[in-house]
Structure formats: C-alpha cells, structure tokens
C-alpha positions as YAML, in Angstrom:
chain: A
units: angstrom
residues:
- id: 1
  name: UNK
  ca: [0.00, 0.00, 0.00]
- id: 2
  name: UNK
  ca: [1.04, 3.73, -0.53]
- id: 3
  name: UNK
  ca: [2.16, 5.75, 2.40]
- id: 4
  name: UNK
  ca: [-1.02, 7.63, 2.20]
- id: 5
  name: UNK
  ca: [-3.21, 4.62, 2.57]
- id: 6
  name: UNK
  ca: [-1.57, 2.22, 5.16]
- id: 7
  name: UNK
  ca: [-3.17, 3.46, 7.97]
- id: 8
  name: UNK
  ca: [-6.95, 3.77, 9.31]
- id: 9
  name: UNK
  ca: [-8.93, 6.72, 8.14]
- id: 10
  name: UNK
  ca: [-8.96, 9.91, 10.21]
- id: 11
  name: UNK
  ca: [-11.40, 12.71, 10.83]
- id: 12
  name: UNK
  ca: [-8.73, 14.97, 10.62]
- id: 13
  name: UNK
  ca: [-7.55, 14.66, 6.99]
- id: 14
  name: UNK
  ca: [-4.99, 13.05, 4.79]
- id: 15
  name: UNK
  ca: [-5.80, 10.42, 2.36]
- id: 16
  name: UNK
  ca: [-9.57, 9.87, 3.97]
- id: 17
  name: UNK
  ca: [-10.46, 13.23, 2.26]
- id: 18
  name: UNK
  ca: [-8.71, 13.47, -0.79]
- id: 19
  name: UNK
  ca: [-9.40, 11.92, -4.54]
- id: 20
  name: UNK
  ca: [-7.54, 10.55, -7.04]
- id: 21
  name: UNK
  ca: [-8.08, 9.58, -10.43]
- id: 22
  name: UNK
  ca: [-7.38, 6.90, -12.87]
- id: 23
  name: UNK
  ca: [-7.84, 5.78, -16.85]
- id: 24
  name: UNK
  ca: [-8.55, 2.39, -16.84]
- id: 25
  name: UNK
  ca: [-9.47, -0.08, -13.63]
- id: 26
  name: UNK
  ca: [-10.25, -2.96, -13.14]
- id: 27
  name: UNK
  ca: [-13.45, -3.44, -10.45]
- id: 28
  name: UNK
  ca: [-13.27, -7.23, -8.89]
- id: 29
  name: UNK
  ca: [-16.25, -7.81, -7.21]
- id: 30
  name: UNK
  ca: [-16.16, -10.10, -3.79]
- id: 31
  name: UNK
  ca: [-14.59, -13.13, -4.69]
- id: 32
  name: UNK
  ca: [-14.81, -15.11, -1.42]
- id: 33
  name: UNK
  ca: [-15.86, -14.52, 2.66]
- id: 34
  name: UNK
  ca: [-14.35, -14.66, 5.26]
- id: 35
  name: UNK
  ca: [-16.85, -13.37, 8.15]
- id: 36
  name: UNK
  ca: [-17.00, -9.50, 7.84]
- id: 37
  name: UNK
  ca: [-13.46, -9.81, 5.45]
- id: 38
  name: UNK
  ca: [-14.40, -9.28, 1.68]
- id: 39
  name: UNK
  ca: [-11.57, -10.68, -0.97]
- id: 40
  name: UNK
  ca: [-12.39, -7.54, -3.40]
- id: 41
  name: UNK
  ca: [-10.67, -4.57, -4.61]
- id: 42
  name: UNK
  ca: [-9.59, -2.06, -7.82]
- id: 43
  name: UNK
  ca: [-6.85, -2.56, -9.72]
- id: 44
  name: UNK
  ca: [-5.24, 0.40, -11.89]
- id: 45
  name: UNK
  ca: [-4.16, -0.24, -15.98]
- id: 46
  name: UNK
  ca: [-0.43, -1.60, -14.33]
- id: 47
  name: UNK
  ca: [-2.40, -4.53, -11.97]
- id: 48
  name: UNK
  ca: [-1.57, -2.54, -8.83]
- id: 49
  name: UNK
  ca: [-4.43, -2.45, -5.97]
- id: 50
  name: UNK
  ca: [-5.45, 0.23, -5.43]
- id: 51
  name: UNK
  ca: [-4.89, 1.12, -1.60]
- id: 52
  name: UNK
  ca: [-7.67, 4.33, -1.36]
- id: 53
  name: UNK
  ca: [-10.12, 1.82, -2.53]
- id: 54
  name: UNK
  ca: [-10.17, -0.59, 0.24]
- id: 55
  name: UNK
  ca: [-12.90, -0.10, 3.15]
- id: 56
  name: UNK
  ca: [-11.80, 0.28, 6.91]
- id: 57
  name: UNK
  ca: [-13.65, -0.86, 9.59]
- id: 58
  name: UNK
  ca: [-12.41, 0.84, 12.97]
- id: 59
  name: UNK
  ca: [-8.48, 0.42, 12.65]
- id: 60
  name: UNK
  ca: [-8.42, -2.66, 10.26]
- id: 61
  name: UNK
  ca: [-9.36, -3.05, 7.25]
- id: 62
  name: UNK
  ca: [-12.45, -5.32, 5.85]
- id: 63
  name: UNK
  ca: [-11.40, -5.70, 2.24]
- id: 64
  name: UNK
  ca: [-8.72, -7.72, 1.48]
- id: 65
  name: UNK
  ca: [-6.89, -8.13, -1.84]
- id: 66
  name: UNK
  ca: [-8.07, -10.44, -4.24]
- id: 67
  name: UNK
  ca: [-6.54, -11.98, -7.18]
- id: 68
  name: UNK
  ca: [-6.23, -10.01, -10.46]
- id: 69
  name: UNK
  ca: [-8.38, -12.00, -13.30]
- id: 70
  name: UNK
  ca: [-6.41, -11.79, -16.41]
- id: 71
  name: UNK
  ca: [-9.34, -11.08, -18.20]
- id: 72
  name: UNK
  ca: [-12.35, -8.62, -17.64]
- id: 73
  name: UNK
  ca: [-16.21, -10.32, -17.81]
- id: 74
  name: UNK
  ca: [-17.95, -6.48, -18.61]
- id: 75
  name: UNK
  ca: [-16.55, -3.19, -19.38]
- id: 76
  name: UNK
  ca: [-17.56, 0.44, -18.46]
- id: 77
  name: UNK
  ca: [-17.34, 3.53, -20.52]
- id: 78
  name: UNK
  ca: [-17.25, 7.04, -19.47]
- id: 79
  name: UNK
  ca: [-15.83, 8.05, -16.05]
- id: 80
  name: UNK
  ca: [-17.07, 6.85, -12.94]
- id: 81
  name: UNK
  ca: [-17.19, 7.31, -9.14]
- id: 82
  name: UNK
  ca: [-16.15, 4.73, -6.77]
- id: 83
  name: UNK
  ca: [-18.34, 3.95, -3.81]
- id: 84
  name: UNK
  ca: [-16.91, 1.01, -2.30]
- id: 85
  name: UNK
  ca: [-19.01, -1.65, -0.78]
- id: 86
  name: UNK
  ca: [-22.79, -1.43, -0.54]
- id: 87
  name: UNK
  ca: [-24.36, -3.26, 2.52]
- id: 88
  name: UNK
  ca: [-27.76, -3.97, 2.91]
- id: 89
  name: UNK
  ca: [-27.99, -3.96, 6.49]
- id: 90
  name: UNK
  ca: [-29.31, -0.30, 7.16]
- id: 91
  name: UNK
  ca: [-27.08, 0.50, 9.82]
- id: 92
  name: UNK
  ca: [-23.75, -0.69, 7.93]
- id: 93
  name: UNK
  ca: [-25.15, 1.14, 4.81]
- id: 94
  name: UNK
  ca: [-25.45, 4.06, 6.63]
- id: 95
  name: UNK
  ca: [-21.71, 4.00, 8.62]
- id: 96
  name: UNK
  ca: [-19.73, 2.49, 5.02]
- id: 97
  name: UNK
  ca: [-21.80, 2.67, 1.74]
- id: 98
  name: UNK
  ca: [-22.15, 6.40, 1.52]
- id: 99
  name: UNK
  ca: [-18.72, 7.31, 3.04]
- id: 100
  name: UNK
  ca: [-17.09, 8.50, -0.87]
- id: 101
  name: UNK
  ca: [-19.75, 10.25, -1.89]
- id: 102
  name: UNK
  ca: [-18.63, 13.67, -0.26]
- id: 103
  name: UNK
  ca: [-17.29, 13.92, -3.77]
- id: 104
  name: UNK
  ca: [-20.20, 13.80, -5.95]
- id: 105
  name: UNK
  ca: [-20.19, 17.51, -5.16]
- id: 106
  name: UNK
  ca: [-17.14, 18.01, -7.17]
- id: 107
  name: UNK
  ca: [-17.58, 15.18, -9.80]
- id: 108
  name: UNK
  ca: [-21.43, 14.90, -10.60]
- id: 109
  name: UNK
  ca: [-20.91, 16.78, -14.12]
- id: 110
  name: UNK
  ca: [-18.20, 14.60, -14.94]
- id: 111
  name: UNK
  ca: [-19.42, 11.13, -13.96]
- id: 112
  name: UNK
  ca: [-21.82, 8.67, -15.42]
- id: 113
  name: UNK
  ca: [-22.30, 7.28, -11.85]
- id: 114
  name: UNK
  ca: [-21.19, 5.89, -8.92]
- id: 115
  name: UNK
  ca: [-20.14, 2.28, -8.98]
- id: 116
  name: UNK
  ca: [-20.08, 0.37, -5.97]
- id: 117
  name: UNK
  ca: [-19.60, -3.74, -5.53]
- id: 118
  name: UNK
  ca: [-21.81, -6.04, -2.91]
- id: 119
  name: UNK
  ca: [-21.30, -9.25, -0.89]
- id: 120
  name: UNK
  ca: [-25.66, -9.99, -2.00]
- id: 121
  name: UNK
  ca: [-28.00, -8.93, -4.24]
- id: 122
  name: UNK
  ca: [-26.99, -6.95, -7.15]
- id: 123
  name: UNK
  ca: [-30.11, -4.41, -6.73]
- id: 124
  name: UNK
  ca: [-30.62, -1.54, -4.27]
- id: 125
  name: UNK
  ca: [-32.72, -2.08, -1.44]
- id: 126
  name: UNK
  ca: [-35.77, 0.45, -1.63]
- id: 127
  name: UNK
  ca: [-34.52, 2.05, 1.45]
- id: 128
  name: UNK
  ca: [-31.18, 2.11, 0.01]
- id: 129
  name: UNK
  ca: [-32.70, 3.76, -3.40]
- id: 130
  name: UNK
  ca: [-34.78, 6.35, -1.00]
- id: 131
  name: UNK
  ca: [-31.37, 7.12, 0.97]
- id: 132
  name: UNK
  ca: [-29.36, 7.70, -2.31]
- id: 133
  name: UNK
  ca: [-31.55, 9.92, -3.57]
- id: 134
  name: UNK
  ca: [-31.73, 12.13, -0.62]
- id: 135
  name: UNK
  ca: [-28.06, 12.29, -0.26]
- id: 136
  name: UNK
  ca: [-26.90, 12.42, -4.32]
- id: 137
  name: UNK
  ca: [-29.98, 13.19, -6.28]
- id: 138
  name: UNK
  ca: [-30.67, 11.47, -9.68]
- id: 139
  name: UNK
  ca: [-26.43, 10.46, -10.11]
- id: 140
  name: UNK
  ca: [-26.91, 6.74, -11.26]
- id: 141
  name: UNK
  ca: [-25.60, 3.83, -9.63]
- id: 142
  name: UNK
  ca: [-24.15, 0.30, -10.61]
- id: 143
  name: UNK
  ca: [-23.80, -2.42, -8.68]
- id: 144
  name: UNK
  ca: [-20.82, -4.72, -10.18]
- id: 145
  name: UNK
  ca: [-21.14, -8.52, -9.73]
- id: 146
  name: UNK
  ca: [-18.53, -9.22, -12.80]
- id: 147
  name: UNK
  ca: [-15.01, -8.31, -13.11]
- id: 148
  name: UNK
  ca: [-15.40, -4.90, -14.94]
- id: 149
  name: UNK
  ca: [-12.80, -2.91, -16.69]
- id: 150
  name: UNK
  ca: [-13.67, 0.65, -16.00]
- id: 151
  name: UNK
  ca: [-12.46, 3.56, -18.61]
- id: 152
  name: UNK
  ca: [-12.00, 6.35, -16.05]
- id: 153
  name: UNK
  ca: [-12.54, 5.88, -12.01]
- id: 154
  name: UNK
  ca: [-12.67, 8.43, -9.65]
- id: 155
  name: UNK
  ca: [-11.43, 7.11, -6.31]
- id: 156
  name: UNK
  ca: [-12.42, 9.36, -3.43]
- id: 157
  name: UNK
  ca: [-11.00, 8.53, 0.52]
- id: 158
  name: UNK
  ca: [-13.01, 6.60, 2.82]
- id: 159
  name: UNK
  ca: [-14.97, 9.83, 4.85]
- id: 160
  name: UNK
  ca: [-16.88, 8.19, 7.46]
- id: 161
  name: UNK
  ca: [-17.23, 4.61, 8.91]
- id: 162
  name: UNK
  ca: [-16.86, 3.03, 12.25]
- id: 163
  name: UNK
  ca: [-14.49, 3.93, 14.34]
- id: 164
  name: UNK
  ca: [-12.93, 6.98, 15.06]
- id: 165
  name: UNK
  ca: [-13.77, 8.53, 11.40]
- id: 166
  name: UNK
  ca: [-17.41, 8.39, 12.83]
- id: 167
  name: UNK
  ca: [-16.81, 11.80, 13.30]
- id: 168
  name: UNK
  ca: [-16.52, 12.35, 9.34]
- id: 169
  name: UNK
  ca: [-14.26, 14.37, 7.87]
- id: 170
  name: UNK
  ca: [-15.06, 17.95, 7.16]
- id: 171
  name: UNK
  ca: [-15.13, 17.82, 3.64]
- id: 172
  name: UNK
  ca: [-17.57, 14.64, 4.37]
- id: 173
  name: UNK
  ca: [-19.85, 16.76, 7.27]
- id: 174
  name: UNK
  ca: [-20.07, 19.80, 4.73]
- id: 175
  name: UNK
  ca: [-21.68, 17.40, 2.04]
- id: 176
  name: UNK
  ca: [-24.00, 16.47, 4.50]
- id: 177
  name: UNK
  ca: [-25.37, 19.29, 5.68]
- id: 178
  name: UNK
  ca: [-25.49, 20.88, 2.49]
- id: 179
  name: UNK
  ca: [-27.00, 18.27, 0.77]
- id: 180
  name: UNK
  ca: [-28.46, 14.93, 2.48]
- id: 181
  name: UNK
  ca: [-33.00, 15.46, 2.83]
- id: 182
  name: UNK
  ca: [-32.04, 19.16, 2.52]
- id: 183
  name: UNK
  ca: [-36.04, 19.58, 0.70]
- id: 184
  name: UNK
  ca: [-37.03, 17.68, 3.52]
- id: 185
  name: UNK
  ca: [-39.58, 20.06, 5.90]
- id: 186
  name: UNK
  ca: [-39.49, 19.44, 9.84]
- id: 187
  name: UNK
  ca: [-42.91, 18.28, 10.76]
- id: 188
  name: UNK
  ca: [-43.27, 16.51, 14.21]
- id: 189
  name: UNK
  ca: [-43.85, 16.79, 17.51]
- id: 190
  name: UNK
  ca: [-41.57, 18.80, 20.33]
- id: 191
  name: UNK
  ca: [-40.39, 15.87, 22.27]
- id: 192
  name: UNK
  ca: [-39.56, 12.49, 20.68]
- id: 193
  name: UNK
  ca: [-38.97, 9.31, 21.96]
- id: 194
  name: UNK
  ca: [-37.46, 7.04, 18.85]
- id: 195
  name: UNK
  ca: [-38.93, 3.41, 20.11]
- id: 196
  name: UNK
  ca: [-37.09, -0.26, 19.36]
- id: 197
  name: UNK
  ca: [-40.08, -2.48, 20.72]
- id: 198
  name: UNK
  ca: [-41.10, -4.02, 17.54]
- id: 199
  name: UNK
  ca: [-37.55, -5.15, 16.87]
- id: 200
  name: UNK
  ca: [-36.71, -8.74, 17.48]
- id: 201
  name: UNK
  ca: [-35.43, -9.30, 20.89]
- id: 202
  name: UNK
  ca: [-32.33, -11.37, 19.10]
- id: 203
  name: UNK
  ca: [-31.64, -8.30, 17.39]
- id: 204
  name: UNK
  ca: [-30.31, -7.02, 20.84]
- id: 205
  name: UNK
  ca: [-33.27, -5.64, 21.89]
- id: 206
  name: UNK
  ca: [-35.33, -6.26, 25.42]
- id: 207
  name: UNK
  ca: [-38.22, -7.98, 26.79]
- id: 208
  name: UNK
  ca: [-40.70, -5.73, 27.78]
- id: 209
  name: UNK
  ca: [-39.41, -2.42, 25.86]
- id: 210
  name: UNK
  ca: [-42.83, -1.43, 25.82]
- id: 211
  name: UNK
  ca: [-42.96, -0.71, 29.33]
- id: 212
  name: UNK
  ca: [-40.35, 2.23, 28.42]
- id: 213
  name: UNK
  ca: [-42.43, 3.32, 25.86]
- id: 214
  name: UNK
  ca: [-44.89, 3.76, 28.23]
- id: 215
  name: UNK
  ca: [-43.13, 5.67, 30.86]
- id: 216
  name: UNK
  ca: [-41.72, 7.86, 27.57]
- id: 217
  name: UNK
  ca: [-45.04, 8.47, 26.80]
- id: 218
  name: UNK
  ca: [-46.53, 9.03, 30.25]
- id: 219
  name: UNK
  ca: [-43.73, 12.11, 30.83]
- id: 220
  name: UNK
  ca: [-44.83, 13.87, 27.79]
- id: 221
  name: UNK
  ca: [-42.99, 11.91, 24.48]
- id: 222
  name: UNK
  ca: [-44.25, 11.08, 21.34]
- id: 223
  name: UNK
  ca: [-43.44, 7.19, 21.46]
- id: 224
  name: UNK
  ca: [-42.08, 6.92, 17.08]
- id: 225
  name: UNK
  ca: [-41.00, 3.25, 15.54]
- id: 226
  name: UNK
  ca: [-38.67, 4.24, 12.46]
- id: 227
  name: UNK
  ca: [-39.60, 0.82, 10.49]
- id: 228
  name: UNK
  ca: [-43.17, 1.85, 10.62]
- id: 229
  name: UNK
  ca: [-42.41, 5.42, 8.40]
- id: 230
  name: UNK
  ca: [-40.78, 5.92, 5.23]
- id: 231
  name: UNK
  ca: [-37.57, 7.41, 5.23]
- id: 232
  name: UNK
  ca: [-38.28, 11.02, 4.42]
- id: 233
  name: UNK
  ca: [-41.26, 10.72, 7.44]
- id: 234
  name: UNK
  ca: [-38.40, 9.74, 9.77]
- id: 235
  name: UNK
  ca: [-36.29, 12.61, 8.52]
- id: 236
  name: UNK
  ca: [-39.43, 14.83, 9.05]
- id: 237
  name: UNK
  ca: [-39.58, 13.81, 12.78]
- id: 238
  name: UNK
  ca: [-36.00, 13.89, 13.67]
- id: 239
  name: UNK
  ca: [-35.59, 17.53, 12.19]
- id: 240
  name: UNK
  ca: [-38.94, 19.10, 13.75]
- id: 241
  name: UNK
  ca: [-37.82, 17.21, 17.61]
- id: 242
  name: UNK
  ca: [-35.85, 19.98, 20.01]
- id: 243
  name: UNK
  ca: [-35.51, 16.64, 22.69]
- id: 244
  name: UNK
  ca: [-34.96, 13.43, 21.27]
- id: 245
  name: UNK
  ca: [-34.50, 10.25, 23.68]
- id: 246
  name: UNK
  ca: [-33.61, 6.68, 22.44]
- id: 247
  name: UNK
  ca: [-31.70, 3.00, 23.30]
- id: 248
  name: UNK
  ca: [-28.82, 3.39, 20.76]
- id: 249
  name: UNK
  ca: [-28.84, 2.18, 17.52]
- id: 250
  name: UNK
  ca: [-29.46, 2.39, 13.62]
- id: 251
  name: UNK
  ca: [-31.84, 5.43, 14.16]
- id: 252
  name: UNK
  ca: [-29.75, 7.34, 15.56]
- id: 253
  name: UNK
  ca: [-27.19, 7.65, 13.05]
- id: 254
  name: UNK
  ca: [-30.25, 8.79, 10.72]
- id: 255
  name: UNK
  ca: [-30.80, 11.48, 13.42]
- id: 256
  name: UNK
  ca: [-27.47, 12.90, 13.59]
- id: 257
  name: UNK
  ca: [-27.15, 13.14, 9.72]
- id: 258
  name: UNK
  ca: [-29.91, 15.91, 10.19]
- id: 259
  name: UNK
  ca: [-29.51, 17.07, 13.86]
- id: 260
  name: UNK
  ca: [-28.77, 20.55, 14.82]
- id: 261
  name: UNK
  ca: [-26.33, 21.76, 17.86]
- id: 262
  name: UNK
  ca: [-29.67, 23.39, 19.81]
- id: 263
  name: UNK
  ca: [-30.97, 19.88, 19.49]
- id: 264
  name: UNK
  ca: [-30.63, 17.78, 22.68]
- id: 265
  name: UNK
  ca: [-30.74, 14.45, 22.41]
- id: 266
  name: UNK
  ca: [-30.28, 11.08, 25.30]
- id: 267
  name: UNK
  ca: [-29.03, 7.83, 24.64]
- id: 268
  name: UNK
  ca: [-29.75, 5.52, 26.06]
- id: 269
  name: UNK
  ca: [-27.62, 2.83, 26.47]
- id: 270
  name: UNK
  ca: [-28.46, -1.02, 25.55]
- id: 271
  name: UNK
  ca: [-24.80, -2.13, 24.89]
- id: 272
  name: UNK
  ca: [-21.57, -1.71, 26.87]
- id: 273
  name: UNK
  ca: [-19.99, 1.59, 25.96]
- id: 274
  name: UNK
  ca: [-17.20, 0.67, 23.68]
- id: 275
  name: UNK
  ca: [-20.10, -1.61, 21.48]
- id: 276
  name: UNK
  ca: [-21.45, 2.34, 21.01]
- id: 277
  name: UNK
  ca: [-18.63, 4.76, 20.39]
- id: 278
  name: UNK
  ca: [-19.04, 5.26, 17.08]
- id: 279
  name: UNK
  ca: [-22.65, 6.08, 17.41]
- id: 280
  name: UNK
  ca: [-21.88, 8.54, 19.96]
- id: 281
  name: UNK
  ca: [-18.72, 10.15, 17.95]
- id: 282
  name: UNK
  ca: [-21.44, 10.64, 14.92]
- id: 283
  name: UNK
  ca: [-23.72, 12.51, 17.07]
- id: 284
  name: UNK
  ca: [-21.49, 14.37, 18.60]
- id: 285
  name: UNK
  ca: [-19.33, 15.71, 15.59]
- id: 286
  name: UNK
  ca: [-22.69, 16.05, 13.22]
- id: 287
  name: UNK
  ca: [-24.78, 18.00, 16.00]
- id: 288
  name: UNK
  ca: [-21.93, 19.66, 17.38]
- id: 289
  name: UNK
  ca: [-22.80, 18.82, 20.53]
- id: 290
  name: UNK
  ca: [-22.34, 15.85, 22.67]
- id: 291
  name: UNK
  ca: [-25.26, 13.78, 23.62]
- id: 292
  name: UNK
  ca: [-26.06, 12.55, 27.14]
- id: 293
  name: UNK
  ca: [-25.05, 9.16, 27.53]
- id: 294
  name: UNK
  ca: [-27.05, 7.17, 30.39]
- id: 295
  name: UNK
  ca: [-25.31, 3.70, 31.19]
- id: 296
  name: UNK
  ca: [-28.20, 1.99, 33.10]
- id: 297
  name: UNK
  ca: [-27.23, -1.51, 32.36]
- id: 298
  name: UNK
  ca: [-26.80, -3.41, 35.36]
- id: 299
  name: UNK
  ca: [-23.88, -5.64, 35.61]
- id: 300
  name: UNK
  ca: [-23.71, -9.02, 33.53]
- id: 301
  name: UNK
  ca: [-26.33, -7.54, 31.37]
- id: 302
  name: UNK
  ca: [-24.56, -7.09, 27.90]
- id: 303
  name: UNK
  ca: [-25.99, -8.33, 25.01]
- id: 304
  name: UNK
  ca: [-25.49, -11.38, 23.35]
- id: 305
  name: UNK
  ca: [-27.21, -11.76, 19.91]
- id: 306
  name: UNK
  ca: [-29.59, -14.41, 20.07]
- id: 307
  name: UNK
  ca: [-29.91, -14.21, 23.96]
- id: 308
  name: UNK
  ca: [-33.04, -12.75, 25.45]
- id: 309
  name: UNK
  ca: [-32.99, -10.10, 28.10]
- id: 310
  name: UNK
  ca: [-35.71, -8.47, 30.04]
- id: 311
  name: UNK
  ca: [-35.94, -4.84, 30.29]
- id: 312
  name: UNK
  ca: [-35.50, -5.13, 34.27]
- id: 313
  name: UNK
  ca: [-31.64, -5.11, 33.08]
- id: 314
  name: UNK
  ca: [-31.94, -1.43, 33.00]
- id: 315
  name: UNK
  ca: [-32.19, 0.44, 36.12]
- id: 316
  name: UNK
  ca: [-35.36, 2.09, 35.21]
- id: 317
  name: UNK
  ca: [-35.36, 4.72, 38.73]
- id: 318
  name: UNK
  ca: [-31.52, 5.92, 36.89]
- id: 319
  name: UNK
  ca: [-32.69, 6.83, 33.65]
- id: 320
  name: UNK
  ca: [-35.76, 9.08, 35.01]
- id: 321
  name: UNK
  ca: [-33.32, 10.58, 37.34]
- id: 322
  name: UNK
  ca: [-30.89, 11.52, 34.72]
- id: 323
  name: UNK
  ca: [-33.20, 12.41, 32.15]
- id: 324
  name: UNK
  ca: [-34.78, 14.99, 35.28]
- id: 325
  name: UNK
  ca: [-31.24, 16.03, 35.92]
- id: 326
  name: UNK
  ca: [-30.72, 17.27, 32.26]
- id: 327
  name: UNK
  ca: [-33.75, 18.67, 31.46]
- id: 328
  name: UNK
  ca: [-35.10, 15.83, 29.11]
- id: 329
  name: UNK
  ca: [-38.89, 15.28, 31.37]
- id: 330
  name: UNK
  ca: [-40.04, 17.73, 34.08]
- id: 331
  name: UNK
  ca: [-38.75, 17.00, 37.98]
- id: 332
  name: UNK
  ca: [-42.73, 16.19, 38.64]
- id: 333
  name: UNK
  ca: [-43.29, 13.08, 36.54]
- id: 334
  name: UNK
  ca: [-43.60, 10.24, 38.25]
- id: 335
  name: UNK
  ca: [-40.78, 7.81, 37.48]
- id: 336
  name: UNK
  ca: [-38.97, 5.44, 39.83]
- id: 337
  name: UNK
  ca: [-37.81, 1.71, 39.45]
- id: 338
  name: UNK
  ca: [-39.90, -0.97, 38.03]
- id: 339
  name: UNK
  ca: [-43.13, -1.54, 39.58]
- id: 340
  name: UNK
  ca: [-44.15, -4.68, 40.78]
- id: 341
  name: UNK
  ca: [-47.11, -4.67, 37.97]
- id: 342
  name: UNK
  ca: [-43.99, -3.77, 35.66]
- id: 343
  name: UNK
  ca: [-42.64, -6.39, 36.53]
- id: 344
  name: UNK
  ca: [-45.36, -9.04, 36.63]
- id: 345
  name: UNK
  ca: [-45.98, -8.27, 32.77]
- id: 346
  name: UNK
  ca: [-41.61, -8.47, 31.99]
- id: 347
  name: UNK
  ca: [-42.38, -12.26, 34.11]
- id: 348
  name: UNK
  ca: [-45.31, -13.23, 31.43]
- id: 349
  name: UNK
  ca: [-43.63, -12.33, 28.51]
- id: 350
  name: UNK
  ca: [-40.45, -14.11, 29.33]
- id: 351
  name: UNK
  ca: [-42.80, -17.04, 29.88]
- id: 352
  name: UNK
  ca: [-45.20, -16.98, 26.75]
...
C-alpha cells in the first residue's frame, strides 16, 4: 500500500479526504468470505491495488486483496465514481456505503455514476434507493457482480465509517449538511422518543421495551418506531424534535445526519460503551454537541445476539433521574424503578 493509505482513516484529513483519479481499472467484485473480510478490490491499468479503494472498519481493514483475473467479464465507458461496498444492512449502509460520496459535489458533471460492488443482491434495497436519492440526487448507480474494466474511475478517501472517522471528515460533514434530505420540511412533535419495541429481541433488543415506551409516553414523548415510516417521514420527525430520547442504535445515526447543535438528544444505552462509540462520535461531531449518555445496564447484562434479556436489566429509577437532571422530562413526573405490575408483565412475557 502507498504511504497515504496504510493506515486507518482519520477525521482529521490526509488520504480519507482526498481523490484521485485513474484511466482504466479494473473493479473485482467479492470473490470469497471470510466473516465480515471481503476478498475484493480495484486494480489500476499496471495490476496494482489500489490502496484508497479498500474499506476500513475501525483500525483494520475489511477488504482484502483479491486476485487479479487476467481477463475482464464487462466493461464500463465514461468516467465513474467509486463507492466502495454497498451493505444492505441499514445501519452498515449508513456507517460504510455512503462514506465517498462527499465527492459527488465536485464530480457529478463529470461522472456517469457511482459504482459500488456487494457481498448480496446486485439491486438496491428500496430504502437504500430512498437514501441515495436524498443524499446524491438522480447520479446513477451500478452495482458490479462481474469483473469490470472501467475507462476512467474516480477514487475518493473513505470519509466516514466506524471507528474513530465516525466523526466524518469535514469535507464529508459539509456534504452532508449541504446536501443529504435538505427539501425535507421538519414536521413533528416537540419531544420524541425514537422506540425499538417491535424489533426482534435477538436483534439485541429487550423484553418488555414497551414498558419504556410507556413511561416515555406518560412524561410527555411522542413514542415513534422508524420501520413503521418511510424514510423522508423519519427525517421529518427527527428535524422538527428539540428533545430526542432513544436505546442506541441504527436510528440514531439517521438522526445525527440531520440534527442541529440546539438539538438535545439522550441515549440511552443497551450495549456496553465501547459496542457504542461510534454512534456517539457521529452525534457528537454532526450535531456539534455531545449527547447525554445514560449507562443503566446493570452488571452481567450485555448483550449477546440471540440471547433474550428483560428490560429489568436497565435500572429504570436511573434513567428518570438523569433524564430529570438534564432537562429531558419535568422533575414532577412520576418515574422510579420498576413496579411490581412492571414487573409481573416483563415475568409473562419471558414465559409466553
């Protein structure tokens, strides 16, 4: 690898936010797995990999070099925009898919696209489509499943992702905010609580989650489940909320793509800290201010996928304290631990 690529991608600069550009590459799609590892990469017109092309995940990297075909299987004509790997998993979309295309601002005269390659399907998700078009307007996109030989790639550095370039780069947080749902109108209520109860409990989730709902609700929240609104609805909401207060997770990197520092927003936690760092460097660099962070997790209560846990792992008579303390509910609501009727209906469900 160049000297410009061997190490993670920063926030602060360097090869994460700068572009380079190429006649002739060669685009090899994933070849094998290995877990999260992808054997896929670009090649320039000499067969060298291209290092500015590979995808980081926190400080190591999640492509790995595959072998160079001697022959392409489809070609490409025209110049065209690399985007790297497109997940379909919203969240991983969301952190890696969309992290090069800071540079459609600069390019989107030039290109015919953006090309990206995939580990599934070879078609966009509709909430990927929806996303896309909010962020880069009507640029096309190709999804490569052959070995193609591109005529012109532009290869822009990896702005965003997990880890510590969750913060974005600024080149990468101007795009944003100058472009992504920027037709979008606020419309919503004052205070929102963003709601995973109708998420599978093996997704990470809780037993019982309701019950927080309901306490949201009873001091004053408008209880909101993302999955049930279309993308452009959730934007709405998260633009027209001054108080937003929710378990982390996918939702709340949608949030912080359109938050605003006189937001203030609470997470709360459902995973050891370290699990949500990146989450909470994305909120705080996009809103440009830090969110409260309420560890309420009592002790041998982590998650582990598959695992059920009741909601009784969260020290219920903590978070209403803390969300008092910082001005999230009013002193007078009524919230201390579990009730025993709380906790008769967390009993049921872990039985049914």
């Amino acid at each position: 690898m160049s000297a410009e690529a061997i190490d993670p991608p920063s926030p602060k600069g360097g090869w994460s936010q700068s572009v380079r550009e190429y006649e002739r590459a060669r685009v090899v799609p994933p070849q094998e797995l290995d877990g999260r590892i992808l054997y896929t990469g670009v090649f320039d017109s000499e067969g060298a990999l291209l290092p500015m092309a590979a995808t980081w995940r926190r400080d190591e990297l999640i492509t790995y070099a595959p072998s160079l075909p001697a022959e392409a299987e489809a070609q490409l004509a025209g110049k065209w925009l690399w985007g790297g790997v497109l997940y379909h998993h919203f969240g991983h979309f969301q952190m890696q898919s969309i992290a090069r295309l800071w540079a459609v601002r600069k390019y989107r005269d030039e290109i015919e696209g953006i090309v990206f390659v995939t580990r599934g399907q070879a078609e966009l998700l509709p909430f990927a489509r929806d996303y896309l078009r909010l962020l880069i307007g009507d640029v096309p996109v190709r999804v490569v499943s052959a070995v193609t030989d591109i005529e012109a790639l532009v290869v822009p550095g990896q702005g965003f992702g997990l880890g510590k370039i969750a913060s974005g780069t600024r080149v990468f947080r101007r795009y944003v905010a100058a472009e992504f749902a920027r037709d979008v109108a606020a419309e919503g209520p004052r205070d929102l609580f963003i709601s995973r109860s109708l998420q599978p409990v093996d997704k990470g989730g809780f037993l019982g989650e309701e019950l927080l709902d309901a306490r949201m609700e009873e001091a004053g929240y408008t209880v909101f489940w993302p999955e049930e609104h279309g993308l452009e609805e959730q934007i709405a909401r998260y633009k027209a909320a001054q108080r937003v207060v929710a378990l982390d997770g996918s939702a709340l990197h949608l949030f912080a793509m359109v938050a605003r520092a006189e937001q203030k927003a609470a997470v709360i936690l459902r995973r050891e800290r370290v699990a949500s760092r990146s989450l909470r460097r994305h909120m705080a660099a996009f809103m440009g201010a830090k969110p409260l962070t309420i560890n309420a997790l009592s002790e041998g209560a982590e998650v582990s996928l598959g695992k059920k846990r009741a909601i009784s792992a969260l020290d219920f008579e903590m978070i209403g304290r803390l969300l008092k303390r910082h001005g999230f509910i009013k002193r007078g609501v009524a919230w201390g631990p579990l009730t025993e009727a709380e906790l008769d209906l967390i009993s049921a469900g872990e039985s049914a």
